[in-house]
Amino acid sequence: MKNNIELLSINDLLGNHFYIPYYQRGYRWTEHNVEDLLDDIFVFTKNTEKFYCLQPVVVKNKTWLENNTEIQGFEVVDGQQRLTTIFIILTYLMKEFLMVDSLKNEYQREIYTLRYETRTKSEEFLKNIQKDYSNIDYYHISKAYQTVKNWFENPEKIQGRGDKNRFLDALLGRKDEPKSVQIIWYIVQEKADSVELFNRLNMGKIPLTNAELIKAIFLSSSSFSDFSEEEATRKKIVISQLWDIMEHQLNDDNFWSFITNSKKEKYATKIELLFDIIAKKSYNEIDPLFTFLHFMMEAEKANGALWDIWLTIERYYFTLLEWFKDKKLYHKTGYLISVGINLKDLVEISVTKNKTEFDYELDKRIKATVSADFENLSYDNSNDYKKIERILTLFNIESIRTNEMISEFYPFKLHKKQHWSLEHIHAQNSESLDKNKKEPWLIWLKLHKNLIVDLEGENTDSNKSIVYKNLKAEIDESANEGITWDIFEKLSAKIIDIFSEKGDEMNNAPHNISNLALLGMNENSALNNSVFEVKRRAIIKMDMNGSYIPVCTKRVFLKYYNNKNGTQQSFFWGHDDRNAYIEEIKRVLEPYLN
């Protein structure tokens, strides 16, 4: 037990003495807690895993007197509930399965002891557990024992001695045996304030996260034992300093959003994300200690050579930092990360390839994420929706990356805060509105009436003025509670026709990419089904109010892509606009579409 932190089997704990100090509350595990532990261990006995790991037990070395005898043991700072429950399970198996009063003959050591600084009667009660509800400690201990007894004697759970034997063999298996139950054994320095540490752990201010446990591996008293004491101390100082630098950088919103799609709130300690990446922790991994156990196993395999493991962590961090500062690498890797490409794989490729080869590998992976025949994708085909979104996302990112006049980087921080939708640039009809809900119809009419009022005041063409005036009157007449879908459908078709390019038959264009732009999720269905000019004005207002509008979406509504003379009529999104938009997408994404 020389390390500050290591994995120990329950077998390793036999014969030890544990001291439960005054600041610890009594035993309080419920029937549900006990059954969960029993179920987990039993499932483990049937699977192929080598060991099942319990949460950390945090202790300090402690010496105390008992009947004038000096006892060498451990003060339990955190983990009393787990130790007590395991003690109760072992007591049941010992007395009611093995029918013995001691484990010494079978396991060469006695069961560990639990000494209480203030609740000495609980210590005695644990030695001979009976049904006794006379105080709160006895109540919970006796209930836990009865839960264990009921669980083992339930024929739907345990079928005969074979199951009990397998359970006991796993529970008290040694680390070198095929199966064992283990704990994370964490010894804190003797000078640490036990009460303060207990309060902080139990109040959740500094929970023992994977990151904290991994840090203990590198900074423990026995780490770097393959170096001189002076060199080991120097390496620990380097790790401590760089650890803080990494944590600070990972707390930067822009850096965080570049390297991951996870929300920052998911991680109490941000450096844990880096460790998750290295450990290849999957998104749906249920073991909360998966990452720590990965590094613990790596440390054991390294046989004390921890410095190489730390250098791997440094390599990952500095690789990501290099990408973050390089405009080309930032945008290419940032796009791949945003669509779910494994970051660890990208880092591993980068350290085995030169820059030209790595750039080729990035392009190859980007190509694999987009459809070369993007012009044939359709919004109304659910299988195409994600493909269109990826094309437009890459289009926005590459439009910034490839423009040497733009020094800014694509804002993944803003991008990942949004739920993105594909916005129809120009509505050709109102069919996607709900025929049974009048409110969206009335909002739609109000939006377009506001546009007509503005145009009526700005217009000098008397013929158009008459058209606008009549249309406004028709809207006023129709926009009341008595409006029907048939009336609305005819009126909306008339309005759309006025604000559409004459002679332009879209055919399939309404739902293909030439009429789609990337925009933050907008639940206003009336706006979604509006004509181009209504949307243009709404988007300008959103931009002025600070909403994030992707650069290419802005350019669409500013008629950025169509340079033909006489086509800058802002009221519609016409044939030439759509063709120019498609050509620009092809030009920008050309390296990935072959």
mmCIF file of N, CA, C and O in Angstrom, residues 21 28-29 82 89 105 107 157 169 174-175 188 255 260 268 289 303 307 324 337 418 536 538 544 590:
data_model
loop_
_atom_site.group_PDB
_atom_site.id
_atom_site.type_symbol
_atom_site.label_atom_id
_atom_site.label_comp_id
_atom_site.label_asym_id
_atom_site.label_seq_id
_atom_site.Cartn_x
_atom_site.Cartn_y
_atom_site.Cartn_z
ATOM 1 N N PRO A 21 -13.938 8.233 12.549
ATOM 2 C CA PRO A 21 -13.844 9.389 13.465
ATOM 3 C C PRO A 21 -15.209 9.998 13.779
ATOM 4 O O PRO A 21 -16.213 9.687 13.141
ATOM 5 N N ARG A 28 -26.049 4.591 6.986
ATOM 6 C CA ARG A 28 -27.368 5.022 6.536
ATOM 7 C C ARG A 28 -27.794 4.419 5.195
ATOM 8 O O ARG A 28 -28.735 4.899 4.574
ATOM 9 N N TRP A 29 -27.100 3.395 4.722
ATOM 10 C CA TRP A 29 -27.507 2.841 3.426
ATOM 11 C C TRP A 29 -28.895 2.206 3.526
ATOM 12 O O TRP A 29 -29.226 1.546 4.510
ATOM 13 N N ARG A 82 -19.578 2.223 2.244
ATOM 14 C CA ARG A 82 -19.188 1.080 1.419
ATOM 15 C C ARG A 82 -18.475 0.016 2.254
ATOM 16 O O ARG A 82 -18.738 -1.183 2.126
ATOM 17 N N ILE A 89 -22.014 -7.853 4.338
ATOM 18 C CA ILE A 89 -22.135 -8.958 3.368
ATOM 19 C C ILE A 89 -21.202 -10.107 3.745
ATOM 20 O O ILE A 89 -21.592 -11.282 3.735
ATOM 21 N N ASN A 105 -8.877 -19.425 8.284
ATOM 22 C CA ASN A 105 -8.516 -20.724 7.703
ATOM 23 C C ASN A 105 -8.578 -20.693 6.185
ATOM 24 O O ASN A 105 -7.737 -21.283 5.498
ATOM 25 N N TYR A 107 -8.821 -17.763 4.188
ATOM 26 C CA TYR A 107 -8.180 -16.614 3.527
ATOM 27 C C TYR A 107 -6.940 -16.098 4.266
ATOM 28 O O TYR A 107 -6.430 -15.035 3.913
ATOM 29 N N LYS A 157 -33.022 -14.985 -7.315
ATOM 30 C CA LYS A 157 -31.718 -14.330 -7.445
ATOM 31 C C LYS A 157 -30.591 -15.365 -7.461
ATOM 32 O O LYS A 157 -29.775 -15.422 -8.374
ATOM 33 N N ASP A 169 -16.226 -15.958 -4.223
ATOM 34 C CA ASP A 169 -14.922 -16.016 -4.899
ATOM 35 C C ASP A 169 -14.583 -14.683 -5.566
ATOM 36 O O ASP A 169 -13.420 -14.264 -5.575
ATOM 37 N N ARG A 174 -8.384 -12.326 -5.181
ATOM 38 C CA ARG A 174 -7.166 -11.510 -5.187
ATOM 39 C C ARG A 174 -6.986 -10.874 -6.567
ATOM 40 O O ARG A 174 -7.565 -11.332 -7.550
ATOM 41 N N LYS A 175 -6.172 -9.833 -6.635
ATOM 42 C CA LYS A 175 -5.994 -9.100 -7.893
ATOM 43 C C LYS A 175 -5.426 -9.979 -8.997
ATOM 44 O O LYS A 175 -5.659 -9.727 -10.179
ATOM 45 N N VAL A 188 -4.583 9.966 1.752
ATOM 46 C CA VAL A 188 -4.225 11.386 1.758
ATOM 47 C C VAL A 188 -3.115 11.601 2.775
ATOM 48 O O VAL A 188 -2.895 10.789 3.676
ATOM 49 N N PHE A 255 -11.900 27.648 -27.014
ATOM 50 C CA PHE A 255 -11.083 26.434 -27.122
ATOM 51 C C PHE A 255 -11.940 25.202 -26.848
ATOM 52 O O PHE A 255 -11.878 24.204 -27.571
ATOM 53 N N THR A 260 -14.690 19.982 -28.677
ATOM 54 C CA THR A 260 -15.724 19.029 -28.247
ATOM 55 C C THR A 260 -17.122 19.557 -28.540
ATOM 56 O O THR A 260 -17.327 20.775 -28.638
ATOM 57 N N ALA A 268 -16.928 19.017 -14.076
ATOM 58 C CA ALA A 268 -16.551 19.898 -12.968
ATOM 59 C C ALA A 268 -15.109 20.350 -13.138
ATOM 60 O O ALA A 268 -14.755 21.500 -12.866
ATOM 61 N N LEU A 289 -16.231 5.812 -13.421
ATOM 62 C CA LEU A 289 -14.786 5.795 -13.177
ATOM 63 C C LEU A 289 -14.018 5.194 -14.353
ATOM 64 O O LEU A 289 -12.847 4.842 -14.217
ATOM 65 N N ASN A 303 4.513 -0.071 -15.155
ATOM 66 C CA ASN A 303 5.416 -0.557 -14.111
ATOM 67 C C ASN A 303 6.210 0.584 -13.475
ATOM 68 O O ASN A 303 7.410 0.488 -13.254
ATOM 69 N N TRP A 307 6.152 8.789 -16.424
ATOM 70 C CA TRP A 307 6.496 9.976 -17.209
ATOM 71 C C TRP A 307 6.079 9.831 -18.666
ATOM 72 O O TRP A 307 5.617 10.788 -19.283
ATOM 73 N N PHE A 324 -5.728 24.806 -32.710
ATOM 74 C CA PHE A 324 -6.575 25.940 -32.308
ATOM 75 C C PHE A 324 -6.017 27.258 -32.840
ATOM 76 O O PHE A 324 -6.775 28.182 -33.168
ATOM 77 N N ILE A 337 -14.727 17.527 -35.947
ATOM 78 C CA ILE A 337 -15.153 17.308 -34.561
ATOM 79 C C ILE A 337 -16.636 17.624 -34.417
ATOM 80 O O ILE A 337 -17.380 16.902 -33.759
ATOM 81 N N GLN A 418 -26.384 26.688 -30.700
ATOM 82 C CA GLN A 418 -27.623 26.735 -31.471
ATOM 83 C C GLN A 418 -28.149 25.333 -31.775
ATOM 84 O O GLN A 418 -27.387 24.375 -31.891
ATOM 85 N N ARG A 536 -35.733 38.521 -45.101
ATOM 86 C CA ARG A 536 -34.540 39.367 -45.159
ATOM 87 C C ARG A 536 -34.574 40.420 -44.065
ATOM 88 O O ARG A 536 -33.602 40.642 -43.351
ATOM 89 N N ALA A 538 -36.379 40.370 -41.321
ATOM 90 C CA ALA A 538 -36.350 39.737 -40.002
ATOM 91 C C ALA A 538 -34.924 39.342 -39.618
ATOM 92 O O ALA A 538 -34.504 39.512 -38.462
ATOM 93 N N MET A 544 -28.952 42.592 -35.879
ATOM 94 C CA MET A 544 -28.751 43.839 -35.132
ATOM 95 C C MET A 544 -28.964 43.618 -33.635
ATOM 96 O O MET A 544 -28.341 44.286 -32.808
ATOM 97 N N GLU A 590 -15.341 22.663 -53.676
ATOM 98 C CA GLU A 590 -14.815 21.869 -54.786
ATOM 99 C C GLU A 590 -13.794 20.802 -54.357
ATOM 100 O O GLU A 590 -13.847 19.659 -54.828
#
